[in-house]
Amino acid sequence: MVGETLNAPPRAASTIPAPGTLPKSLLYSIFARIGGSGLDTDAFETLRASYRGGFLGKAVAYDNRQTEIPASKIHSLRWHPVRLLSSLDSPYYYGAKKKYLDWIAARQLATGRYDMFHSWSGDCLLSLREAHKRGILSIVEIPTWHRDRGKIKRAPANGTADEPQLPWAQRWKEDLLLQRDRFLEEYDLADLILVLSEKAADTFRVQGFPEEKLFYLPRGVDVERFTPGLRPPHFRAVFSGALIERKGVHHLLTAWRRLNLKNAELWLVGSVHAEMKP
């Protein structure tokens, strides 16, 4: 059922609040702005709900573009030292920004003022370690799928291969990248994982994650703001975002071909990644 833990068995005693109870003070962190479009809107709606619920402690984000939630509740990182690395290629620069956000959030948790932490996959390894150490309930939101994209769980390797040691001049830059192991450790440390679809949940199930750790919460819509317009003469569907397997675009294309609709158009708006090119 939407908005419930998937097939959850009775929970043993733990730090997780009983159903119907609310945290006293939530720390929320996200690699986005509060208020705007896209992910910025998701962040704002989440924070607005927690603020109206009376349990928002603080949010750490890269800017604040709304006025409903008091600015005192937002730790804005609009002016941050990682700007000095802005000339780097985007994977390095964005990796550095995510790790800086994570470091700031971990310092907030270390104050002991919070009893719940909510963040996003890739943004929160240090924070989750701090939350785990302090017994703070943690929630990680997965924007797409498990990092292994639903592949069958692999057996652990026998022994570890020696990794080549890069010279420091190269190593510091490589350390900025978000490696796969970072995401996997976040999954393990989180008390609850929010997924947007049953397909996303399946990619965690195949890796052995228990049902009680998966919470299905698809994106909603404000029906008072967004209403259907006049039906056009041709049916038109639009996808906006990175054209990449991680977004499930290949599944969309397969489904569209199977529909074989007449007088219909599928628009794909976004940058085409190499893996999607014919």
PDB file of N, CA and C in Angstrom, residues 192-256:
ATOM      1  N   LEU A 192      15.570   3.103   7.684  1.00  0.00           N
ATOM      2  CA  LEU A 192      14.457   2.983   6.750  1.00  0.00           C
ATOM      3  C   LEU A 192      14.885   3.547   5.402  1.00  0.00           C
ATOM      4  N   ILE A 193      14.490   2.874   4.331  1.00  0.00           N
ATOM      5  CA  ILE A 193      14.810   3.311   2.979  1.00  0.00           C
ATOM      6  C   ILE A 193      13.514   3.646   2.257  1.00  0.00           C
ATOM      7  N   LEU A 194      13.396   4.889   1.786  1.00  0.00           N
ATOM      8  CA  LEU A 194      12.216   5.313   1.033  1.00  0.00           C
ATOM      9  C   LEU A 194      12.427   5.024  -0.444  1.00  0.00           C
ATOM     10  N   VAL A 195      11.497   4.293  -1.039  1.00  0.00           N
ATOM     11  CA  VAL A 195      11.557   3.989  -2.471  1.00  0.00           C
ATOM     12  C   VAL A 195      10.317   4.556  -3.148  1.00  0.00           C
ATOM     13  N   LEU A 196      10.453   4.868  -4.438  1.00  0.00           N
ATOM     14  CA  LEU A 196       9.380   5.538  -5.164  1.00  0.00           C
ATOM     15  C   LEU A 196       8.468   4.587  -5.919  1.00  0.00           C
ATOM     16  N   SER A 197       8.836   3.310  -5.997  1.00  0.00           N
ATOM     17  CA  SER A 197       8.033   2.372  -6.771  1.00  0.00           C
ATOM     18  C   SER A 197       8.309   0.948  -6.321  1.00  0.00           C
ATOM     19  N   GLU A 198       7.426   0.040  -6.719  1.00  0.00           N
ATOM     20  CA  GLU A 198       7.650  -1.377  -6.452  1.00  0.00           C
ATOM     21  C   GLU A 198       8.887  -1.869  -7.206  1.00  0.00           C
ATOM     22  N   LYS A 199       9.121  -1.337  -8.393  1.00  0.00           N
ATOM     23  CA  LYS A 199      10.309  -1.718  -9.156  1.00  0.00           C
ATOM     24  C   LYS A 199      11.571  -1.349  -8.387  1.00  0.00           C
ATOM     25  N   ALA A 200      11.585  -0.155  -7.808  1.00  0.00           N
ATOM     26  CA  ALA A 200      12.735   0.254  -7.009  1.00  0.00           C
ATOM     27  C   ALA A 200      12.899  -0.658  -5.798  1.00  0.00           C
ATOM     28  N   ALA A 201      11.779  -1.010  -5.158  1.00  0.00           N
ATOM     29  CA  ALA A 201      11.836  -1.915  -4.009  1.00  0.00           C
ATOM     30  C   ALA A 201      12.416  -3.267  -4.410  1.00  0.00           C
ATOM     31  N   ASP A 202      12.060  -3.749  -5.597  1.00  0.00           N
ATOM     32  CA  ASP A 202      12.564  -5.042  -6.064  1.00  0.00           C
ATOM     33  C   ASP A 202      14.084  -5.046  -6.185  1.00  0.00           C
ATOM     34  N   THR A 203      14.663  -3.909  -6.572  1.00  0.00           N
ATOM     35  CA  THR A 203      16.121  -3.862  -6.713  1.00  0.00           C
ATOM     36  C   THR A 203      16.817  -3.974  -5.369  1.00  0.00           C
ATOM     37  N   PHE A 204      16.113  -3.673  -4.285  1.00  0.00           N
ATOM     38  CA  PHE A 204      16.666  -3.881  -2.942  1.00  0.00           C
ATOM     39  C   PHE A 204      16.377  -5.290  -2.446  1.00  0.00           C
ATOM     40  N   ARG A 205      15.200  -5.809  -2.776  1.00  0.00           N
ATOM     41  CA  ARG A 205      14.860  -7.173  -2.353  1.00  0.00           C
ATOM     42  C   ARG A 205      15.868  -8.189  -2.892  1.00  0.00           C
ATOM     43  N   VAL A 206      16.259  -8.024  -4.153  1.00  0.00           N
ATOM     44  CA  VAL A 206      17.167  -8.987  -4.759  1.00  0.00           C
ATOM     45  C   VAL A 206      18.535  -8.952  -4.089  1.00  0.00           C
ATOM     46  N   GLN A 207      18.829  -7.856  -3.390  1.00  0.00           N
ATOM     47  CA  GLN A 207      20.074  -7.740  -2.644  1.00  0.00           C
ATOM     48  C   GLN A 207      19.934  -8.228  -1.204  1.00  0.00           C
ATOM     49  N   GLY A 208      18.741  -8.719  -0.850  1.00  0.00           N
ATOM     50  CA  GLY A 208      18.552  -9.297   0.471  1.00  0.00           C
ATOM     51  C   GLY A 208      18.043  -8.351   1.534  1.00  0.00           C
ATOM     52  N   PHE A 209      17.569  -7.166   1.154  1.00  0.00           N
ATOM     53  CA  PHE A 209      17.058  -6.225   2.149  1.00  0.00           C
ATOM     54  C   PHE A 209      15.701  -6.706   2.657  1.00  0.00           C
ATOM     55  N   PRO A 210      15.476  -6.655   3.979  1.00  0.00           N
ATOM     56  CA  PRO A 210      14.195  -7.104   4.535  1.00  0.00           C
ATOM     57  C   PRO A 210      13.070  -6.142   4.190  1.00  0.00           C
ATOM     58  N   GLU A 211      11.864  -6.683   4.111  1.00  0.00           N
ATOM     59  CA  GLU A 211      10.701  -5.873   3.755  1.00  0.00           C
ATOM     60  C   GLU A 211      10.486  -4.720   4.725  1.00  0.00           C
ATOM     61  N   GLU A 212      10.744  -4.944   6.009  1.00  0.00           N
ATOM     62  CA  GLU A 212      10.459  -3.910   7.003  1.00  0.00           C
ATOM     63  C   GLU A 212      11.390  -2.711   6.888  1.00  0.00           C
ATOM     64  N   LYS A 213      12.428  -2.822   6.063  1.00  0.00           N
ATOM     65  CA  LYS A 213      13.337  -1.689   5.880  1.00  0.00           C
ATOM     66  C   LYS A 213      12.951  -0.835   4.671  1.00  0.00           C
ATOM     67  N   LEU A 214      11.982  -1.288   3.877  1.00  0.00           N
ATOM     68  CA  LEU A 214      11.587  -0.586   2.657  1.00  0.00           C
ATOM     69  C   LEU A 214      10.244   0.099   2.853  1.00  0.00           C
ATOM     70  N   PHE A 215      10.185   1.384   2.523  1.00  0.00           N
ATOM     71  CA  PHE A 215       8.957   2.165   2.680  1.00  0.00           C
ATOM     72  C   PHE A 215       8.597   2.762   1.331  1.00  0.00           C
ATOM     73  N   TYR A 216       7.439   2.406   0.822  1.00  0.00           N
ATOM     74  CA  TYR A 216       7.000   2.828  -0.513  1.00  0.00           C
ATOM     75  C   TYR A 216       6.260   4.152  -0.402  1.00  0.00           C
ATOM     76  N   LEU A 217       6.844   5.212  -0.964  1.00  0.00           N
ATOM     77  CA  LEU A 217       6.249   6.543  -0.892  1.00  0.00           C
ATOM     78  C   LEU A 217       6.423   7.243  -2.236  1.00  0.00           C
ATOM     79  N   PRO A 218       5.509   7.020  -3.184  1.00  0.00           N
ATOM     80  CA  PRO A 218       5.640   7.653  -4.503  1.00  0.00           C
ATOM     81  C   PRO A 218       5.383   9.152  -4.430  1.00  0.00           C
ATOM     82  N   ARG A 219       5.861   9.857  -5.425  1.00  0.00           N
ATOM     83  CA  ARG A 219       5.669  11.306  -5.487  1.00  0.00           C
ATOM     84  C   ARG A 219       4.180  11.645  -5.641  1.00  0.00           C
ATOM     85  N   GLY A 220       3.757  12.661  -4.941  1.00  0.00           N
ATOM     86  CA  GLY A 220       2.376  13.111  -5.034  1.00  0.00           C
ATOM     87  C   GLY A 220       2.252  14.331  -5.930  1.00  0.00           C
ATOM     88  N   VAL A 221       1.053  14.866  -6.007  1.00  0.00           N
ATOM     89  CA  VAL A 221       0.808  16.060  -6.820  1.00  0.00           C
ATOM     90  C   VAL A 221      -0.252  16.908  -6.126  1.00  0.00           C
ATOM     91  N   ASP A 222      -0.087  18.204  -6.169  1.00  0.00           N
ATOM     92  CA  ASP A 222      -1.063  19.136  -5.612  1.00  0.00           C
ATOM     93  C   ASP A 222      -2.157  19.345  -6.665  1.00  0.00           C
ATOM     94  N   VAL A 223      -3.276  18.661  -6.507  1.00  0.00           N
ATOM     95  CA  VAL A 223      -4.333  18.706  -7.530  1.00  0.00           C
ATOM     96  C   VAL A 223      -5.040  20.055  -7.566  1.00  0.00           C
ATOM     97  N   GLU A 224      -4.851  20.881  -6.546  1.00  0.00           N
ATOM     98  CA  GLU A 224      -5.434  22.218  -6.586  1.00  0.00           C
ATOM     99  C   GLU A 224      -4.608  23.156  -7.466  1.00  0.00           C
ATOM    100  N   ARG A 225      -3.326  22.848  -7.628  1.00  0.00           N
ATOM    101  CA  ARG A 225      -2.449  23.667  -8.466  1.00  0.00           C
ATOM    102  C   ARG A 225      -2.334  23.121  -9.882  1.00  0.00           C
ATOM    103  N   PHE A 226      -2.325  21.807 -10.008  1.00  0.00           N
ATOM    104  CA  PHE A 226      -2.095  21.184 -11.306  1.00  0.00           C
ATOM    105  C   PHE A 226      -3.333  20.406 -11.732  1.00  0.00           C
ATOM    106  N   THR A 227      -3.982  20.879 -12.763  1.00  0.00           N
ATOM    107  CA  THR A 227      -5.190  20.223 -13.275  1.00  0.00           C
ATOM    108  C   THR A 227      -5.010  19.952 -14.766  1.00  0.00           C
ATOM    109  N   PRO A 228      -5.666  18.928 -15.296  1.00  0.00           N
ATOM    110  CA  PRO A 228      -5.526  18.617 -16.729  1.00  0.00           C
ATOM    111  C   PRO A 228      -5.991  19.777 -17.598  1.00  0.00           C
ATOM    112  N   GLY A 229      -5.250  20.041 -18.663  1.00  0.00           N
ATOM    113  CA  GLY A 229      -5.645  21.070 -19.614  1.00  0.00           C
ATOM    114  C   GLY A 229      -6.526  20.479 -20.699  1.00  0.00           C
ATOM    115  N   LEU A 230      -6.722  21.235 -21.752  1.00  0.00           N
ATOM    116  CA  LEU A 230      -7.524  20.744 -22.870  1.00  0.00           C
ATOM    117  C   LEU A 230      -6.797  19.587 -23.558  1.00  0.00           C
ATOM    118  N   ARG A 231      -7.530  18.558 -23.893  1.00  0.00           N
ATOM    119  CA  ARG A 231      -6.926  17.400 -24.546  1.00  0.00           C
ATOM    120  C   ARG A 231      -6.456  17.792 -25.953  1.00  0.00           C
ATOM    121  N   PRO A 232      -5.168  17.597 -26.273  1.00  0.00           N
ATOM    122  CA  PRO A 232      -4.671  17.930 -27.616  1.00  0.00           C
ATOM    123  C   PRO A 232      -5.136  16.886 -28.627  1.00  0.00           C
ATOM    124  N   PRO A 233      -5.074  17.219 -29.903  1.00  0.00           N
ATOM    125  CA  PRO A 233      -5.506  16.251 -30.928  1.00  0.00           C
ATOM    126  C   PRO A 233      -4.634  14.999 -30.964  1.00  0.00           C
ATOM    127  N   HIS A 234      -3.369  15.141 -30.561  1.00  0.00           N
ATOM    128  CA  HIS A 234      -2.466  13.999 -30.499  1.00  0.00           C
ATOM    129  C   HIS A 234      -2.080  13.761 -29.039  1.00  0.00           C
ATOM    130  N   PHE A 235      -2.090  12.492 -28.627  1.00  0.00           N
ATOM    131  CA  PHE A 235      -1.633  12.156 -27.280  1.00  0.00           C
ATOM    132  C   PHE A 235      -0.123  12.378 -27.201  1.00  0.00           C
ATOM    133  N   ARG A 236       0.302  13.082 -26.164  1.00  0.00           N
ATOM    134  CA  ARG A 236       1.720  13.399 -26.038  1.00  0.00           C
ATOM    135  C   ARG A 236       2.178  13.117 -24.607  1.00  0.00           C
ATOM    136  N   ALA A 237       3.231  12.330 -24.472  1.00  0.00           N
ATOM    137  CA  ALA A 237       3.844  12.054 -23.171  1.00  0.00           C
ATOM    138  C   ALA A 237       5.234  12.676 -23.166  1.00  0.00           C
ATOM    139  N   VAL A 238       5.621  13.260 -22.026  1.00  0.00           N
ATOM    140  CA  VAL A 238       6.906  13.953 -21.928  1.00  0.00           C
ATOM    141  C   VAL A 238       7.698  13.392 -20.756  1.00  0.00           C
ATOM    142  N   PHE A 239       8.953  13.046 -20.999  1.00  0.00           N
ATOM    143  CA  PHE A 239       9.896  12.705 -19.933  1.00  0.00           C
ATOM    144  C   PHE A 239      10.941  13.801 -19.878  1.00  0.00           C
ATOM    145  N   SER A 240      11.208  14.328 -18.692  1.00  0.00           N
ATOM    146  CA  SER A 240      12.213  15.372 -18.519  1.00  0.00           C
ATOM    147  C   SER A 240      13.219  14.918 -17.474  1.00  0.00           C
ATOM    148  N   GLY A 241      14.468  14.852 -17.868  1.00  0.00           N
ATOM    149  CA  GLY A 241      15.516  14.412 -16.946  1.00  0.00           C
ATOM    150  C   GLY A 241      16.669  13.804 -17.719  1.00  0.00           C
ATOM    151  N   ALA A 242      17.653  13.304 -16.975  1.00  0.00           N
ATOM    152  CA  ALA A 242      18.805  12.673 -17.620  1.00  0.00           C
ATOM    153  C   ALA A 242      18.363  11.413 -18.354  1.00  0.00           C
ATOM    154  N   LEU A 243      18.759  11.287 -19.603  1.00  0.00           N
ATOM    155  CA  LEU A 243      18.416  10.106 -20.401  1.00  0.00           C
ATOM    156  C   LEU A 243      19.468   9.038 -20.122  1.00  0.00           C
ATOM    157  N   ILE A 244      19.173   8.236 -19.090  1.00  0.00           N
ATOM    158  CA  ILE A 244      20.141   7.292 -18.549  1.00  0.00           C
ATOM    159  C   ILE A 244      19.378   6.098 -17.999  1.00  0.00           C
ATOM    160  N   GLU A 245      20.022   4.933 -17.993  1.00  0.00           N
ATOM    161  CA  GLU A 245      19.350   3.724 -17.506  1.00  0.00           C
ATOM    162  C   GLU A 245      18.906   3.866 -16.060  1.00  0.00           C
ATOM    163  N   ARG A 246      19.695   4.572 -15.259  1.00  0.00           N
ATOM    164  CA  ARG A 246      19.358   4.724 -13.844  1.00  0.00           C
ATOM    165  C   ARG A 246      17.998   5.386 -13.653  1.00  0.00           C
ATOM    166  N   LYS A 247      17.565   6.166 -14.633  1.00  0.00           N
ATOM    167  CA  LYS A 247      16.248   6.801 -14.590  1.00  0.00           C
ATOM    168  C   LYS A 247      15.152   5.907 -15.175  1.00  0.00           C
ATOM    169  N   GLY A 248      15.541   4.738 -15.685  1.00  0.00           N
ATOM    170  CA  GLY A 248      14.550   3.818 -16.232  1.00  0.00           C
ATOM    171  C   GLY A 248      14.059   4.176 -17.619  1.00  0.00           C
ATOM    172  N   VAL A 249      14.825   5.004 -18.340  1.00  0.00           N
ATOM    173  CA  VAL A 249      14.373   5.450 -19.659  1.00  0.00           C
ATOM    174  C   VAL A 249      14.242   4.272 -20.623  1.00  0.00           C
ATOM    175  N   HIS A 250      15.109   3.271 -20.497  1.00  0.00           N
ATOM    176  CA  HIS A 250      15.026   2.112 -21.395  1.00  0.00           C
ATOM    177  C   HIS A 250      13.717   1.350 -21.190  1.00  0.00           C
ATOM    178  N   HIS A 251      13.206   1.323 -19.950  1.00  0.00           N
ATOM    179  CA  HIS A 251      11.912   0.689 -19.700  1.00  0.00           C
ATOM    180  C   HIS A 251      10.778   1.510 -20.328  1.00  0.00           C
ATOM    181  N   LEU A 252      10.907   2.833 -20.241  1.00  0.00           N
ATOM    182  CA  LEU A 252       9.906   3.703 -20.854  1.00  0.00           C
ATOM    183  C   LEU A 252       9.831   3.466 -22.362  1.00  0.00           C
ATOM    184  N   LEU A 253      10.984   3.372 -23.013  1.00  0.00           N
ATOM    185  CA  LEU A 253      11.005   3.161 -24.461  1.00  0.00           C
ATOM    186  C   LEU A 253      10.399   1.807 -24.833  1.00  0.00           C
ATOM    187  N   THR A 254      10.709   0.789 -24.035  1.00  0.00           N
ATOM    188  CA  THR A 254      10.137  -0.536 -24.300  1.00  0.00           C
ATOM    189  C   THR A 254       8.618  -0.511 -24.165  1.00  0.00           C
ATOM    190  N   ALA A 255       8.132   0.123 -23.094  1.00  0.00           N
ATOM    191  CA  ALA A 255       6.685   0.199 -22.870  1.00  0.00           C
ATOM    192  C   ALA A 255       5.998   0.991 -23.979  1.00  0.00           C
ATOM    193  N   TRP A 256       6.650   2.069 -24.422  1.00  0.00           N
ATOM    194  CA  TRP A 256       6.050   2.892 -25.475  1.00  0.00           C
ATOM    195  C   TRP A 256       5.923   2.108 -26.781  1.00  0.00           C
TER     196      TRP A 256
END
